[in-house]
Short mmCIF file of C-alpha atoms and ligand atoms in Angstrom, two decimals:
data_model
loop_
_atom_site.label_atom_id
_atom_site.label_comp_id
_atom_site.label_asym_id
_atom_site.label_seq_id
_atom_site.Cartn_x
_atom_site.Cartn_y
_atom_site.Cartn_z
CA MET A 64 205.37 -24.39 205.53
CA ALA A 65 201.59 -23.88 205.53
CA ALA A 66 199.53 -26.61 207.16
CA VAL A 67 195.83 -27.30 207.29
CA THR A 68 194.39 -26.56 210.74
CA GLN A 69 191.13 -28.51 210.72
CA LEU A 70 188.52 -30.29 208.64
CA GLY A 71 186.20 -27.31 208.23
CA TYR A 72 183.43 -28.85 206.14
CA ILE A 73 182.66 -31.77 203.90
CA GLY A 74 180.40 -32.07 200.90
CA ILE A 75 178.50 -35.32 200.39
CA ASN A 76 176.76 -36.52 197.24
CA VAL A 77 173.53 -38.25 198.18
CA SER A 78 170.90 -39.99 196.07
CA ASP A 79 168.08 -39.50 198.61
CA LEU A 80 168.21 -36.00 200.06
CA ASP A 81 164.93 -36.40 201.96
CA ALA A 82 166.12 -39.58 203.70
CA TRP A 83 169.36 -37.79 204.59
CA GLU A 84 167.57 -34.79 206.05
CA GLN A 85 165.57 -37.10 208.28
CA PHE A 86 168.64 -39.18 209.24
CA ALA A 87 170.85 -36.16 209.93
CA THR A 88 168.31 -34.42 212.13
CA GLU A 89 166.44 -37.29 213.82
CA ALA A 90 169.34 -39.71 214.30
CA LEU A 91 172.53 -37.61 214.37
CA GLY A 92 171.04 -34.44 215.88
CA LEU A 93 172.45 -32.10 213.23
CA GLN A 94 170.48 -28.95 212.42
CA VAL A 95 169.28 -27.86 209.00
CA SER A 96 170.90 -24.54 208.12
CA GLY A 97 169.03 -23.71 204.95
CA ARG A 98 169.31 -24.71 201.33
CA ASP A 99 171.33 -23.32 198.48
CA ALA A 100 169.68 -22.11 195.27
CA ASP A 101 170.34 -25.52 193.65
CA GLY A 102 168.62 -27.32 196.53
CA SER A 103 171.80 -28.44 198.34
CA LEU A 104 171.17 -28.90 202.04
CA PHE A 105 173.35 -27.18 204.65
CA LEU A 106 173.73 -28.88 208.04
CA LYS A 107 175.21 -27.25 211.13
CA MET A 108 176.60 -28.64 214.37
CA ASP A 109 178.17 -25.56 215.99
CA GLU A 110 178.75 -21.86 215.34
CA TYR A 111 179.72 -22.44 211.70
CA HIS A 112 176.92 -21.69 209.24
CA HIS A 113 177.40 -25.28 208.08
CA ARG A 114 179.77 -28.20 208.46
CA PHE A 115 178.06 -30.37 205.83
CA ILE A 116 176.68 -29.65 202.38
CA LEU A 117 174.55 -32.44 200.94
CA HIS A 118 174.25 -32.40 197.17
CA ALA A 119 171.52 -34.30 195.31
CA SER A 120 173.34 -36.76 193.06
CA LYS A 121 173.15 -40.23 191.61
CA ASP A 122 176.28 -41.02 193.64
CA ASP A 123 176.48 -41.68 197.37
CA ASP A 124 179.96 -40.70 198.48
CA LEU A 125 182.19 -37.89 199.64
CA ALA A 126 181.87 -34.98 197.20
CA TYR A 127 184.83 -33.02 198.63
CA ALA A 128 186.76 -32.42 201.83
CA GLY A 129 187.16 -28.79 202.95
CA TRP A 130 190.45 -28.26 204.77
CA GLN A 131 190.80 -24.99 206.67
CA VAL A 132 193.93 -22.82 206.82
CA SER A 133 194.46 -19.79 209.02
CA ASP A 134 194.37 -16.97 206.48
CA GLU A 135 194.83 -15.85 202.88
CA ARG A 136 198.61 -15.97 203.13
CA ALA A 137 198.47 -19.61 204.21
CA LEU A 138 196.08 -20.33 201.32
CA HIS A 139 198.59 -18.96 198.79
CA GLU A 140 201.44 -20.77 200.51
CA MET A 141 199.45 -24.01 200.29
CA ALA A 142 198.85 -23.39 196.58
CA GLU A 143 202.63 -23.12 196.10
CA GLN A 144 203.23 -26.31 198.08
CA LEU A 145 200.72 -28.14 195.88
CA LYS A 146 202.36 -26.85 192.69
CA ALA A 147 205.78 -27.90 193.98
CA ALA A 148 204.34 -31.40 194.50
CA GLY A 149 203.02 -31.48 190.93
CA VAL A 150 199.38 -30.77 191.83
CA GLU A 151 197.87 -27.78 190.03
CA PRO A 152 195.21 -26.13 192.21
CA SER A 153 192.54 -23.89 190.76
CA PHE A 154 191.58 -20.76 192.67
CA GLY A 155 187.86 -20.77 193.43
CA SER A 156 185.85 -18.04 191.74
CA SER A 157 183.92 -15.55 193.82
CA GLU A 158 180.76 -17.55 192.99
CA GLU A 159 182.42 -20.71 194.32
CA ALA A 160 183.47 -18.90 197.51
CA VAL A 161 179.91 -17.63 197.95
CA ALA A 162 178.57 -21.17 197.45
CA ARG A 163 180.74 -22.36 200.37
CA ARG A 164 180.18 -19.11 202.34
CA VAL A 165 183.99 -18.73 202.76
CA GLU A 166 186.43 -15.91 202.05
CA GLY A 167 188.60 -17.81 199.60
CA LEU A 168 189.43 -21.33 198.45
CA ILE A 169 191.49 -23.47 196.13
CA LYS A 170 190.39 -26.76 194.58
CA PHE A 171 192.48 -29.79 193.63
CA GLN A 172 192.48 -33.58 193.78
CA ASP A 173 194.39 -35.74 196.21
CA PRO A 174 196.59 -38.57 194.80
CA SER A 175 193.53 -40.87 194.56
CA GLY A 176 191.53 -38.24 192.67
CA ILE A 177 189.43 -37.33 195.71
CA PRO A 178 188.12 -33.77 195.27
CA SER A 179 189.67 -31.55 197.92
CA GLU A 180 189.50 -27.89 198.88
CA VAL A 181 191.62 -25.67 201.08
CA PHE A 182 189.86 -22.54 202.32
CA PHE A 183 190.18 -19.67 204.74
CA GLY A 184 187.52 -17.46 206.34
CA PRO A 185 184.91 -19.98 207.48
CA PRO A 186 181.24 -18.96 207.62
CA MET A 187 180.41 -18.12 211.25
CA ASN A 188 176.88 -17.73 212.59
CA PHE A 189 177.21 -16.68 216.22
CA ASP A 190 173.90 -14.86 215.88
CA ASP A 191 172.15 -18.16 215.16
CA PRO A 192 173.46 -20.60 217.78
CA PHE A 193 173.40 -24.33 217.13
CA ASN A 194 170.16 -25.80 218.37
CA SER A 195 169.98 -29.55 217.93
CA PRO A 196 166.60 -31.00 216.99
CA ARG A 197 167.43 -33.79 219.49
CA PRO A 198 167.95 -33.49 223.27
CA ILE A 199 171.74 -33.86 223.13
CA SER A 200 174.42 -31.72 224.76
CA GLY A 201 176.16 -31.03 221.45
CA PHE A 202 179.37 -31.73 219.54
CA VAL A 203 183.09 -31.29 220.20
CA THR A 204 184.28 -29.03 217.36
CA GLY A 205 185.90 -25.57 217.55
CA GLU A 206 189.58 -25.61 216.62
CA MET A 207 189.36 -29.41 216.27
CA GLY A 208 187.05 -29.18 213.28
CA LEU A 209 183.94 -31.17 212.49
CA GLY A 210 185.33 -34.60 213.38
CA HIS A 211 187.20 -37.08 211.23
CA ILE A 212 186.91 -38.85 207.91
CA VAL A 213 188.26 -42.26 206.94
CA LEU A 214 189.01 -42.71 203.25
CA PHE A 215 189.85 -45.59 200.93
CA VAL A 216 192.87 -44.58 198.85
CA ASP A 217 194.74 -46.06 195.88
CA SER A 218 198.24 -45.87 197.37
CA ARG A 219 198.95 -45.70 201.09
CA GLU A 220 202.50 -44.44 200.68
CA GLU A 221 201.65 -41.80 198.09
CA SER A 222 198.71 -40.60 200.20
CA ILE A 223 200.85 -40.42 203.36
CA ARG A 224 203.40 -38.30 201.52
CA PHE A 225 200.65 -36.01 200.22
CA TYR A 226 198.73 -35.40 203.44
CA ARG A 227 201.88 -35.22 205.59
CA ASP A 228 204.40 -33.46 203.34
CA VAL A 229 202.10 -31.26 201.23
CA LEU A 230 199.05 -30.51 203.39
CA GLY A 231 201.18 -30.49 206.55
CA MET A 232 199.32 -33.03 208.69
CA ARG A 233 201.16 -35.13 211.30
CA ILE A 234 201.00 -38.91 211.72
CA SER A 235 199.26 -39.91 214.95
CA ASP A 236 199.71 -43.68 214.73
CA PHE A 237 198.96 -46.80 212.77
CA ILE A 238 196.47 -49.62 213.23
CA ARG A 239 197.88 -52.42 211.10
CA SER A 240 198.10 -50.82 207.62
CA MET A 241 195.77 -47.90 208.42
CA ALA A 242 197.44 -44.50 208.88
CA PHE A 243 195.96 -41.83 211.18
CA PHE A 244 196.71 -38.10 210.91
CA HIS A 245 196.12 -35.05 213.09
CA CYS A 246 196.29 -31.34 212.33
CA ASN A 247 195.14 -30.02 215.75
CA PRO A 248 194.62 -31.65 219.19
CA ARG A 249 191.97 -34.03 217.82
CA HIS A 250 193.69 -37.42 217.79
CA HIS A 251 192.86 -37.96 214.14
CA THR A 252 191.07 -35.84 211.61
CA LEU A 253 191.92 -38.17 208.73
CA ALA A 254 192.61 -41.89 208.42
CA LEU A 255 193.56 -43.76 205.26
CA MET A 256 193.13 -47.34 204.13
CA GLU A 257 194.61 -48.61 200.88
CA ALA A 258 191.80 -50.63 199.31
CA LYS A 259 189.66 -50.79 196.22
CA ALA A 260 186.16 -50.04 197.47
CA PRO A 261 182.93 -48.90 195.85
CA LYS A 262 183.10 -45.62 197.79
CA ARG A 263 185.98 -43.37 198.86
CA LEU A 264 184.32 -42.54 202.20
CA ASN A 265 184.35 -45.34 204.77
CA HIS A 266 182.87 -43.17 207.53
CA PHE A 267 182.88 -39.78 209.14
CA MET A 268 182.95 -39.27 212.91
CA LEU A 269 181.00 -36.90 215.15
CA GLN A 270 182.24 -36.45 218.73
CA LEU A 271 179.62 -35.70 221.39
CA ASN A 272 180.10 -33.68 224.58
CA SER A 273 178.61 -36.39 226.78
CA ILE A 274 178.65 -40.19 226.86
CA ASN A 275 174.95 -39.91 227.65
CA ASP A 276 174.41 -38.45 224.15
CA VAL A 277 176.07 -41.53 222.69
CA GLY A 278 174.20 -43.98 224.91
CA ALA A 279 170.81 -42.33 224.42
CA THR A 280 171.34 -42.28 220.63
CA TYR A 281 172.36 -45.94 220.71
CA ASP A 282 169.13 -46.78 222.55
CA MET A 283 167.10 -44.68 220.09
CA CYS A 284 168.64 -46.54 217.13
CA GLN A 285 167.56 -49.86 218.65
CA GLU A 286 164.04 -48.56 219.30
CA LYS A 287 163.54 -46.94 215.88
CA GLY A 288 165.33 -49.64 213.86
CA ILE A 289 168.05 -47.28 212.63
CA PRO A 290 170.82 -49.61 211.38
CA VAL A 291 173.75 -49.97 213.78
CA VAL A 292 176.66 -51.65 211.99
CA ARG A 293 179.10 -51.80 214.91
CA GLY A 294 177.97 -51.75 218.53
CA LEU A 295 179.47 -49.77 221.39
CA GLY A 296 183.21 -50.13 221.82
CA ARG A 297 186.40 -48.25 222.66
CA HIS A 298 189.17 -47.64 220.13
CA THR A 299 192.79 -48.49 220.86
CA ASN A 300 194.38 -45.38 219.43
CA ASP A 301 192.15 -42.40 220.29
CA HIS A 302 190.34 -44.17 223.20
CA MET A 303 186.99 -43.03 221.83
CA VAL A 304 183.85 -44.79 223.05
CA SER A 305 181.57 -45.02 220.04
CA PHE A 306 179.25 -46.98 217.81
CA TYR A 307 178.65 -46.89 214.06
CA LEU A 308 175.39 -46.15 212.21
CA ARG A 309 174.70 -46.83 208.55
CA THR A 310 173.78 -43.69 206.60
CA PRO A 311 171.20 -43.64 203.80
CA SER A 312 174.19 -43.50 201.42
CA GLY A 313 175.64 -46.84 202.54
CA PHE A 314 178.76 -45.52 204.26
CA ASP A 315 178.86 -45.15 208.04
CA VAL A 316 178.92 -42.53 210.80
CA GLU A 317 180.90 -43.05 213.98
CA TYR A 318 179.10 -41.45 216.94
CA GLY A 319 181.46 -41.12 219.88
CA TRP A 320 182.68 -39.53 223.07
CA GLY A 321 185.78 -39.35 225.21
CA ALA A 322 188.68 -39.35 222.75
CA ARG A 323 192.09 -38.37 224.07
CA GLU A 324 193.90 -35.46 222.44
CA VAL A 325 197.36 -35.10 220.92
CA ASP A 326 200.05 -32.78 222.29
CA ASP A 327 202.70 -32.53 219.58
CA ALA A 328 205.35 -31.63 222.17
CA THR A 329 205.14 -35.06 223.75
CA TRP A 330 203.25 -37.30 221.29
CA GLN A 331 204.94 -40.56 220.27
CA VAL A 332 203.75 -42.40 217.16
CA ALA A 333 202.54 -45.90 218.04
CA ARG A 334 201.45 -49.00 216.20
CA HIS A 335 198.34 -50.98 217.15
CA GLU A 336 197.42 -54.46 215.97
CA LYS A 337 193.75 -54.09 216.91
CA GLY A 338 191.30 -51.25 216.31
CA SER A 339 189.31 -51.68 219.50
CA ILE A 340 190.16 -52.35 223.15
CA TRP A 341 186.68 -53.82 223.51
CA GLY A 342 183.42 -53.91 221.57
CA HIS A 343 182.65 -52.42 218.13
CA LYS A 344 181.19 -55.79 217.21
CA PRO A 345 178.67 -56.25 214.38
CA PRO A 346 175.08 -56.44 215.67
CA ALA A 347 174.81 -60.23 215.32
CA GLU A 348 177.54 -60.57 217.93
CA ASN A 349 175.79 -58.02 220.16
CA ALA A 350 172.48 -59.79 220.09
CA VAL A 351 171.47 -61.49 223.29
CA SER A 352 169.57 -64.69 222.78
CA ARG A 353 166.06 -64.32 224.20
CA SER A 354 165.17 -67.97 223.76
FE1 FE2 B 211 186.45 -43.31 213.15
#
């Protein structure tokens, strides 16, 4: 069975591309990696040419998730798995592969209608190393992909069956009704919540190399008035120390450090009743009275 190996890239539809460019570079420390002919903005965080493509749109939500597989054979195998599950993928044209800078891809929708892509041959740029516009030590990526995404889905059970049994991800654990999945040592690359929400994307997560990157960015947000929606805290399941910023699109970014990793040989699925060991409180609860 073919299985996705990492979240290689995501596309985001944004209504204010200029605000996003400023937010991505000045707050998150991502690097602009050029623009496509249609004006879409590429952002990089490592040796990939890009990990994010921001598309000017009237919407503000995930445009598509780009799931990586190892090679062309795995891509075709995944196409067969999708067909067997009743999902008809379309093979990306050469123009579509060029637009993503990948060797080959298929496109389809997940059970909630979320646009999804499986690709092989990611766009590497070792000759143009990542150089953050901010003084941070960089991001934890490599074989663990860009980070994680948390999605609102129509049916928890149908989505679990799809991501586990068709895309080949493994369950990491549960926090109440939320399901967390891994496809490499990163504790979770995907988490799902069954809920009707205005957007499909709840948040995406970037993992930093140093807790100092997280702390310094937290301080900078306070100083510059960049909205923090959940203060510093540590999660129960992946043990990540993080806080959450509000993006110009209204969904959030988790900015974290220190997550534990999954070893499939020994991992045991657990259930947690709480999302955080400590912290992750909304700002009002963080505020210290100065009176
Ligand atoms: Fe998260």
